[in-house]
Short mmCIF file of C-alpha atoms and ligand atoms in Angstrom, two decimals:
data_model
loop_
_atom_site.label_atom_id
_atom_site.label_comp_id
_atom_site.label_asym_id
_atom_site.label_seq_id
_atom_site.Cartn_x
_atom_site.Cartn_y
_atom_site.Cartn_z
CA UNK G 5 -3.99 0.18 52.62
CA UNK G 6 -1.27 -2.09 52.41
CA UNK G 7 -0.58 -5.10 54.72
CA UNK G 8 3.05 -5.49 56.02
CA UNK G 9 3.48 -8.82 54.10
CA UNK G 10 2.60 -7.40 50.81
CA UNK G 11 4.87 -7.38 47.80
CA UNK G 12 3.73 -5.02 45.46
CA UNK G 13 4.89 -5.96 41.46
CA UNK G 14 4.12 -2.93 38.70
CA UNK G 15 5.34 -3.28 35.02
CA UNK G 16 5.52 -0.56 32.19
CA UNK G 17 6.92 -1.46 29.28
CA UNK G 18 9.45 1.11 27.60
CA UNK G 19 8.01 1.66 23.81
CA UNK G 20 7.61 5.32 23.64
CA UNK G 21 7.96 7.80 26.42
CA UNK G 22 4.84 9.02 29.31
CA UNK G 23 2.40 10.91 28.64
CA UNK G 24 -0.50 12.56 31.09
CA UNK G 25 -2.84 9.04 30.26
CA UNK G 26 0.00 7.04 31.85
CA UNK G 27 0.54 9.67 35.01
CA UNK G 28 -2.79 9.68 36.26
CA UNK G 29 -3.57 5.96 35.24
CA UNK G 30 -0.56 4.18 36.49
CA UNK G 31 2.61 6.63 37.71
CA UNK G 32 0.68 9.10 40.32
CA UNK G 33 -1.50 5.62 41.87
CA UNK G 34 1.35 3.47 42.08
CA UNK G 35 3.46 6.57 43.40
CA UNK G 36 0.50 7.25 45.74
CA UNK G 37 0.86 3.36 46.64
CA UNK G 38 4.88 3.92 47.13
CA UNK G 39 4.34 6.67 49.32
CA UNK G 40 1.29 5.40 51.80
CA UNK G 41 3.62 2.41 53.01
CA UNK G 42 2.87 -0.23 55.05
CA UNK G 43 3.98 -2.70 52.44
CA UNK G 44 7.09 -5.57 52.97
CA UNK G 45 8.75 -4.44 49.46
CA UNK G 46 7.41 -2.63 46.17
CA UNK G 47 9.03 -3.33 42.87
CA UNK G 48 8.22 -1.45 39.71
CA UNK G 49 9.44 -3.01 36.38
CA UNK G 50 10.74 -1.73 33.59
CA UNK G 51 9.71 -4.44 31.20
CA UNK G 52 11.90 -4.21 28.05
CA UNK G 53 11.57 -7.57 27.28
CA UNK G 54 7.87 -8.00 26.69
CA UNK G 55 8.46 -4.36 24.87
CA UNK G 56 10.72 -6.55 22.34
CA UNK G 57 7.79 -9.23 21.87
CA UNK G 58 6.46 -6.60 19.69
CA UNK G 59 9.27 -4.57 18.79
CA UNK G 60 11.93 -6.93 18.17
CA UNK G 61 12.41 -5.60 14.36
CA UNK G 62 13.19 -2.24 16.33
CA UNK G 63 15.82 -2.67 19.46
CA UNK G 64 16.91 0.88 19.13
CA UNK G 65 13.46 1.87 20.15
CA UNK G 66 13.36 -0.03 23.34
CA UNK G 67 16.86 0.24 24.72
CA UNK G 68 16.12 4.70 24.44
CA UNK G 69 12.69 4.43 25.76
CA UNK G 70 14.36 2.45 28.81
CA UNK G 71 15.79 5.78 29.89
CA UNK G 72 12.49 7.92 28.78
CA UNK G 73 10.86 6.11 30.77
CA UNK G 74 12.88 5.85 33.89
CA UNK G 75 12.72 9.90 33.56
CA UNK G 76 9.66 9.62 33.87
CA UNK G 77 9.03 7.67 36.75
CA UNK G 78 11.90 9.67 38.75
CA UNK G 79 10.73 12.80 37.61
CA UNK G 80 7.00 11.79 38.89
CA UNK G 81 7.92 10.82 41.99
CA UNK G 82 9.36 7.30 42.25
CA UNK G 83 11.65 7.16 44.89
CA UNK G 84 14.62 4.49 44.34
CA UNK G 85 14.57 4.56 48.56
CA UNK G 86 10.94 2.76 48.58
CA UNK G 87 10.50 1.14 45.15
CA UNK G 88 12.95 -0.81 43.61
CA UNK G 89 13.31 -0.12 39.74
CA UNK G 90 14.43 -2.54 37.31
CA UNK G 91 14.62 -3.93 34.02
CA UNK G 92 13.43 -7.19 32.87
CA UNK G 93 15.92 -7.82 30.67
CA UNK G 94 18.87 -8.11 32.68
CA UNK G 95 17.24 -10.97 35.20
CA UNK G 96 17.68 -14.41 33.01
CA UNK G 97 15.79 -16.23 35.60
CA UNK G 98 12.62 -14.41 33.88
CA UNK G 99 12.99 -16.46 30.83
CA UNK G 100 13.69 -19.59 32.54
CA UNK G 101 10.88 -19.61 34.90
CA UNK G 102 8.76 -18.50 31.66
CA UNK G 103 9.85 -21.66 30.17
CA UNK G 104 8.70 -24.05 33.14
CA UNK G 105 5.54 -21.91 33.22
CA UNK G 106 4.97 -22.76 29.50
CA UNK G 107 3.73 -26.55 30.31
CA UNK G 108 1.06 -25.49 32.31
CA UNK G 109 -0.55 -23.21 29.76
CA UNK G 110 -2.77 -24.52 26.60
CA UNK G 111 -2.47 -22.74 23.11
CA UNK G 112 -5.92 -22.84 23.29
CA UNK G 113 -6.13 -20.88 26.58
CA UNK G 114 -3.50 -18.13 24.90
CA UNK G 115 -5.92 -17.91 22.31
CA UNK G 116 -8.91 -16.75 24.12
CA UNK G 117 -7.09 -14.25 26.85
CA UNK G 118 -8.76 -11.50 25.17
CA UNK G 119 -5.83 -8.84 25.49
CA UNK G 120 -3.99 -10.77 23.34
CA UNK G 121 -6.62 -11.19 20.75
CA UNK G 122 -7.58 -7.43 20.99
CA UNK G 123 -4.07 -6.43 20.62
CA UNK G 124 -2.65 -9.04 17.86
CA UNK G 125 -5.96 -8.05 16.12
CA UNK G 126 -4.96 -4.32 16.46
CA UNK G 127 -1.30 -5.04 15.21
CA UNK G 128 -0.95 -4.67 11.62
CA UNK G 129 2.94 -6.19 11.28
CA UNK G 130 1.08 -9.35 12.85
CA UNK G 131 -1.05 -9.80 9.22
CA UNK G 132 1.58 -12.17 8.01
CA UNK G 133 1.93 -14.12 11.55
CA UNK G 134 2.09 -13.53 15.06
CA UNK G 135 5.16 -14.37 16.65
CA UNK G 136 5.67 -17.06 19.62
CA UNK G 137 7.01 -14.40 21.69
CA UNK G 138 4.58 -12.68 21.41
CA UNK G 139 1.51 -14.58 21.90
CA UNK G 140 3.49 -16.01 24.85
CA UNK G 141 3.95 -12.53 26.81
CA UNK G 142 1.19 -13.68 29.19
CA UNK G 143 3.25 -16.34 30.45
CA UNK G 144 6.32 -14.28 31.02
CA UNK G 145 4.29 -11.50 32.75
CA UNK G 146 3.15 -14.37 35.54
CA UNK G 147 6.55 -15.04 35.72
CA UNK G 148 7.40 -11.36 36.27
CA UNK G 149 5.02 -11.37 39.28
CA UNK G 150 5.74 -14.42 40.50
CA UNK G 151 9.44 -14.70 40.69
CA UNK G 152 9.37 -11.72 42.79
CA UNK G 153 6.46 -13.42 45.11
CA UNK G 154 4.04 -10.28 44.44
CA UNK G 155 0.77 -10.59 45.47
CA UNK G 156 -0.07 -7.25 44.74
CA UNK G 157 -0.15 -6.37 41.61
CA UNK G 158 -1.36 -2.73 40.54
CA UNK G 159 -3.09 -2.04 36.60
CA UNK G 160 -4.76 -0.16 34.49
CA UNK G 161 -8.39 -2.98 33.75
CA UNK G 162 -6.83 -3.90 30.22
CA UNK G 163 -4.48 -5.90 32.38
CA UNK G 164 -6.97 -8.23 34.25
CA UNK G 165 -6.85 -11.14 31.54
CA UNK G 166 -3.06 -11.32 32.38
CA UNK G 167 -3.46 -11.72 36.04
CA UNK G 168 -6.79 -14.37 35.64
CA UNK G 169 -3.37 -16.09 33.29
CA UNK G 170 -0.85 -15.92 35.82
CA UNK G 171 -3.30 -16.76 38.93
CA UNK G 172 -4.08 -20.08 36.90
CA UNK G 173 -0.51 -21.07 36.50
CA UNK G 174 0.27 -20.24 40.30
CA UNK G 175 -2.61 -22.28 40.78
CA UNK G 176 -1.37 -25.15 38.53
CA UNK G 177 1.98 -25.40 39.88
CA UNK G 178 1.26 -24.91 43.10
CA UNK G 179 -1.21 -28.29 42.50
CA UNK G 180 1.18 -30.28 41.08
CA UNK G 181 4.60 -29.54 42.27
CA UNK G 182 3.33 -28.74 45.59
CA UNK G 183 2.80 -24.92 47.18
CA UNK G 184 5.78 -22.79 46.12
CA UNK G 185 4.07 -19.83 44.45
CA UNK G 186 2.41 -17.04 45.95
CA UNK G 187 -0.99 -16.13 44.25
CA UNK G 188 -1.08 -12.89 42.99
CA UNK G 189 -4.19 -10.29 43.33
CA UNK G 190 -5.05 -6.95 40.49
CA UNK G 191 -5.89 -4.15 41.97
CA UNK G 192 -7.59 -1.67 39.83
CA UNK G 193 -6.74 1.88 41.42
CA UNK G 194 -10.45 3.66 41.49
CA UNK G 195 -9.45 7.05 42.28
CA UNK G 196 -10.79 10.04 40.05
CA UNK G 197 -6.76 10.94 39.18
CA UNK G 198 -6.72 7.13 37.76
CA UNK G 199 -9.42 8.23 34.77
CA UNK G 200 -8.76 7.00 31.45
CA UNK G 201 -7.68 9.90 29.37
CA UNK G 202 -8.74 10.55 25.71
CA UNK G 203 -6.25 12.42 23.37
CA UNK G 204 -6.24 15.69 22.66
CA UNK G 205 -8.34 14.94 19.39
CA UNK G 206 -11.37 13.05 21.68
CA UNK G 207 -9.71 9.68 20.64
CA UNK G 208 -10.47 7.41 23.42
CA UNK G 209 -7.33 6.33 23.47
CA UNK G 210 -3.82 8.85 24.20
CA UNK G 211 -1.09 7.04 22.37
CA UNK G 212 2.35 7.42 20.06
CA UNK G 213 0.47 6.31 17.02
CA UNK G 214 -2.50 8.59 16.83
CA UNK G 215 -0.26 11.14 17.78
CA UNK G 216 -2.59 13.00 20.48
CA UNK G 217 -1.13 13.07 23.75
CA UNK G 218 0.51 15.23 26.08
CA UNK G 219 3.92 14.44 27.00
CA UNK G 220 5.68 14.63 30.41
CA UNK G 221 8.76 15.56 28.65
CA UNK G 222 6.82 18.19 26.36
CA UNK G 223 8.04 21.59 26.59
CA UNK G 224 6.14 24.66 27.73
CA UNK G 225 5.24 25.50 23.63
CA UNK G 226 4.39 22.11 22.70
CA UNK G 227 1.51 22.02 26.23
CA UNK G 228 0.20 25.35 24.49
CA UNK G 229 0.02 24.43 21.27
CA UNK G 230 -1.28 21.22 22.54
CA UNK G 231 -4.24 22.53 24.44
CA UNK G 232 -4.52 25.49 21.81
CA UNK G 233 -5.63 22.61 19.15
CA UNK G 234 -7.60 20.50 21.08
CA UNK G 235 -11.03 18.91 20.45
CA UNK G 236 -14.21 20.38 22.17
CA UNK G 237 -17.83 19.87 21.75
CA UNK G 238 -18.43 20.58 18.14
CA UNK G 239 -21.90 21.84 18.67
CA UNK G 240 -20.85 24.62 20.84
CA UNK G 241 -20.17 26.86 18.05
CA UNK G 242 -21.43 30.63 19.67
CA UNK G 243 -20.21 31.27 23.04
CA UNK G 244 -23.80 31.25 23.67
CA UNK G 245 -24.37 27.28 23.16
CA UNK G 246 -25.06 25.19 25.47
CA UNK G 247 -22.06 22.82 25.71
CA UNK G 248 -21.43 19.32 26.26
CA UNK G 249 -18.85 18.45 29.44
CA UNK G 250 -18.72 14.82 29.73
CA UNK G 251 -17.35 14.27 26.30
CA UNK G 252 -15.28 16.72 26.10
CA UNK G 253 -11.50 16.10 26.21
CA UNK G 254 -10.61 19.97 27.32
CA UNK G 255 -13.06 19.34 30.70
CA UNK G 256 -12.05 15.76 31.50
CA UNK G 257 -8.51 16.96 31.56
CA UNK G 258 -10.03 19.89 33.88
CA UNK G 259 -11.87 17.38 36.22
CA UNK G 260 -8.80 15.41 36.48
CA UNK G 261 -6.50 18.18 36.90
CA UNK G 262 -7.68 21.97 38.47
CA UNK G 263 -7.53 21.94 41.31
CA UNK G 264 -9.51 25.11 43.95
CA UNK G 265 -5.99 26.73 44.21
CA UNK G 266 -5.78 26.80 39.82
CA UNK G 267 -8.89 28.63 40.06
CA UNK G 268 -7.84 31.06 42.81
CA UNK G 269 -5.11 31.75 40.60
CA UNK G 270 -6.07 31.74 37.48
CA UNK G 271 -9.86 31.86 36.77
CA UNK G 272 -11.56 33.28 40.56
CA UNK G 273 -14.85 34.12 39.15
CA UNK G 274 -15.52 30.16 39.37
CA UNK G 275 -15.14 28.51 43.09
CA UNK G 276 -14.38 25.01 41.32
CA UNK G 277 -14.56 22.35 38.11
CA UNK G 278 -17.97 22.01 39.13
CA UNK G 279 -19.15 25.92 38.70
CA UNK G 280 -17.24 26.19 35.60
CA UNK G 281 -18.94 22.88 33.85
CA UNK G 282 -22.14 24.12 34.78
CA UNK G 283 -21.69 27.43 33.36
CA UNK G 284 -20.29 25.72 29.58
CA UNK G 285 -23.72 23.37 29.72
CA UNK G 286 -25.86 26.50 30.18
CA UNK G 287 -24.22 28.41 27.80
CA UNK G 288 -22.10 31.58 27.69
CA UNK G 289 -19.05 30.75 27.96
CA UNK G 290 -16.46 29.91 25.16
CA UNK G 291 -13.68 27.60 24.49
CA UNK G 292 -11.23 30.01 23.99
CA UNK G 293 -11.37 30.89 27.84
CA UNK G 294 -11.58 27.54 28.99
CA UNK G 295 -8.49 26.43 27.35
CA UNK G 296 -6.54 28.84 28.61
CA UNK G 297 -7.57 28.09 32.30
CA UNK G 298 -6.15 24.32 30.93
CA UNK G 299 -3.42 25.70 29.55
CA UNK G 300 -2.29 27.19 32.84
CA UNK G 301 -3.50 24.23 34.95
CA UNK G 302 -1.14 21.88 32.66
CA UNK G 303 1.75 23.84 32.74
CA UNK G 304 1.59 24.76 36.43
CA UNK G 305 1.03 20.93 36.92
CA UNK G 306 3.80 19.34 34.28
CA UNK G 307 6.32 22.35 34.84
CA UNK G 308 8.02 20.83 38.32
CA UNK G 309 7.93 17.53 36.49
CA UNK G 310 9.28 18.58 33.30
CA UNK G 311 12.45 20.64 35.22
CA UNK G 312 12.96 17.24 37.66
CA UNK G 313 12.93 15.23 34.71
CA UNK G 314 15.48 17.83 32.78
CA UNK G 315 17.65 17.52 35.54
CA UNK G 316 17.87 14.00 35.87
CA UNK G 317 18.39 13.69 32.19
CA UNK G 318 21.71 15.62 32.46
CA UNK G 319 23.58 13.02 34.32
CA UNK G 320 21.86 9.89 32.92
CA UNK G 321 24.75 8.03 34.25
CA UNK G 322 23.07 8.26 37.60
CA UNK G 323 19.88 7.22 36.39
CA UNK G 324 21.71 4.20 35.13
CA UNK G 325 22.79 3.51 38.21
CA UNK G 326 19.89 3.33 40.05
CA UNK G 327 18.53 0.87 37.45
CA UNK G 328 21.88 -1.29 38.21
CA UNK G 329 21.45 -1.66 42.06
CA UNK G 330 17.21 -2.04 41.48
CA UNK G 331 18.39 -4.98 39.11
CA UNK G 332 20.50 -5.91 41.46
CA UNK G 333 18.25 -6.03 44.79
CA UNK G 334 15.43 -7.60 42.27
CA UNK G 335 17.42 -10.66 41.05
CA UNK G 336 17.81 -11.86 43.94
CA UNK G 337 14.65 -12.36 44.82
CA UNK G 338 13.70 -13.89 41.28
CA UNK G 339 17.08 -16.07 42.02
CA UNK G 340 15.56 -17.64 45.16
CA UNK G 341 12.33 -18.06 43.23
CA UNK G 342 13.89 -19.97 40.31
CA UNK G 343 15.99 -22.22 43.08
CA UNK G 344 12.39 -23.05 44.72
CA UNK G 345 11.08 -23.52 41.72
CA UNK G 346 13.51 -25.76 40.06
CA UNK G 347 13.37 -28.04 43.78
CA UNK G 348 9.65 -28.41 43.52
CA UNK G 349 10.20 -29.53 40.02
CA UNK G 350 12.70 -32.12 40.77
CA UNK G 351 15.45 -30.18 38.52
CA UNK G 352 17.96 -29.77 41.81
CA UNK G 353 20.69 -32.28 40.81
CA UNK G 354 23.75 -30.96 42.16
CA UNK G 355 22.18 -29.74 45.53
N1 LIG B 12 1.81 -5.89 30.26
C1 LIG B 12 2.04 -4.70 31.03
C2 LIG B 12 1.66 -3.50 30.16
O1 LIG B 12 1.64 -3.60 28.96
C3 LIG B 12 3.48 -4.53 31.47
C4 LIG B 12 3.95 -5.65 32.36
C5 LIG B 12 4.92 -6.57 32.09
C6 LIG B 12 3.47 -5.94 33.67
N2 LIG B 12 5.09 -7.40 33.13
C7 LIG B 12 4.22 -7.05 34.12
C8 LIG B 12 2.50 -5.37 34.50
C9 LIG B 12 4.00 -7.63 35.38
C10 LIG B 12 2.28 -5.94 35.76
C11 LIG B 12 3.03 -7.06 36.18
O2 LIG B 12 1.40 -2.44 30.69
#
């Protein structure tokens, strides 16, 4: 529960648009966070330029995906009344305070945060050299949640090295230009809706590049074909087999998403996910049945999403718009930040 101090800091960046992995492991917690209250102010970022550190050869990419995924998060559930959405970009004192930050921070230390190792090793256009930008990003993402004074800071675990990066810088300047910076806490949402998702192909991973993910946007076809082609337990060949659950991309989605009310409705002869998992590790009952029980639990649970987002997407000025008074309400905070920031450092000459 949140306190009535807390500022509450989330970032996304905009590379591709949202798929089910990011709506149960970041949108519906953080929207579940939005909605409890309780909280002084909640921010959620758009973060376009950390999505450049990577994708600076491709702007075009970026600048759409800003609106994809600002779709998204509307269409989901982010209300513009409670959270205030913005994008990185526009806020200049982001790069400024990044620069300050940049003293207190050791190549050495960049080296062994272990998201950036995992993901420059994971980057093939890196092979020939990894960019400053890039293997900087940690430094700008404390500034993120700093300049806004967040010391709540929802994300998915990947995330934790960053925090542990920005918590030592808070705790660096704070030690030698005297206390100015609020230290920031992760919180790891624990729910069962906050799963990790595999693709559609039992990847571990849902993402752009392996192609294997479910899209918010996705139409009504695409969910079918989608669930029509996905991976099961390949040793549950005759309906008879026993089959395995717990690797099985077609019931994780099910444990994550029916609901008692999908299986009123759509499959009665089983009470709940439970009943039904049991059955498929005894044996006798096929895949072909199960998907369609996903299929109708997907598109009964994207369709309101997918006809919000269509809406909104039809008068993306407003959209826009949104994004320009978020910006707005957010740079002023980071403003008053930088201004404390830049006294603390002695850099107030005109005051
Ligand atoms: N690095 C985060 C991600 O890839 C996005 C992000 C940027 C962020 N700035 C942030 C997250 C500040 C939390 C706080 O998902």
């Amino acid at each position: 529960m949140a306190q009535s101090n807390d500022i509450i800091l989330t970032g996304i960046r905009p590379t591709g648009s949202l798929h089910i992995g990011h709506m149960v492991g970041a949108l519906i917690p953080n929207i579940e966070i939005q909605n409890a209250g309780g909280y002084k102010k909640m921010y959620a970022m758009i973060a376009d330029a950390q999505g450049l550190t990577d994708n600076f050869d491709n702007p075009e990419r970026v600048r759409e995906n800003v609106m994809e995924v600002a779709l998204d998060m509307l269409a989901t559930g982010y209300n513009p009344e409670k959270t205030t959405i913005f994008i990185q970009s526009e806020i200049s004192e982001l790069t400024e305070l990044t620069f300050y930050y940049m003293n207190l921070v050791t190549i050495a230390r960049l080296q062994r945060n272990p998201t950036v190792k995992t993901e420059i090793a994971q980057k093939e256009k890196f092979n020939g050299g990894v960019p400053v930008g890039f293997f900087t990003y940690p430094i700008s993402q404390a500034a993120d949640i700093t300049a806004f004074g967040a010391n709540i800071v929802p994300v998915g675990d990947d995330q934790l090295p960053m925090l542990e990066q920005a918590a030592e810088i808070v705790h660096k300047f704070n030690s030698i230009y005297g206390d100015t910076l609020i230290m920031p806490r992760a919180v790891v949402p624990k729910t069962k809706s906050a799963a990790r998702l595999p693709g559609i192909d039992g990847n571990a991973k849902m993402s752009k590049s392996l192609n294997n993910g479910i899209y918010l946007k996705d139409s009504a076809d695409e969910i079918a074909a989608k669930v029509k082609s996905m991976y099961t337990d390949p040793n549950h060949i005759r309906v008879e087999d026993p089959g395995n659950t717990t690797e099985n991309p077609v019931f994780i989605y099910l444990s994550v998403f029916a609901r008692p009310e999908h299986f009123a409705a759509f499959l009665p002869e089983y009470k709940d996910y439970n009943e039904l998992a049991a059955h498929y590790e005894r044996g006798g009952l096929g895949d072909v049945k199960v998907k369609k029980f996903l299929n109708a639990v997907m598109q009964e649970t994207l369709r309101p999403i997918r006809e919000r987002r269509e809406e909104l997407a039809r008068d993306p000025a407003s959209v826009m718009e949104i994004l320009r008074r978020g910006t707005m309400d957010a740079r002023a905070a980071a403003a008053d930040t930088l201004a404390r920031v830049k006294r603390a450092m002695k850099l107030n000459y005109f005051d």
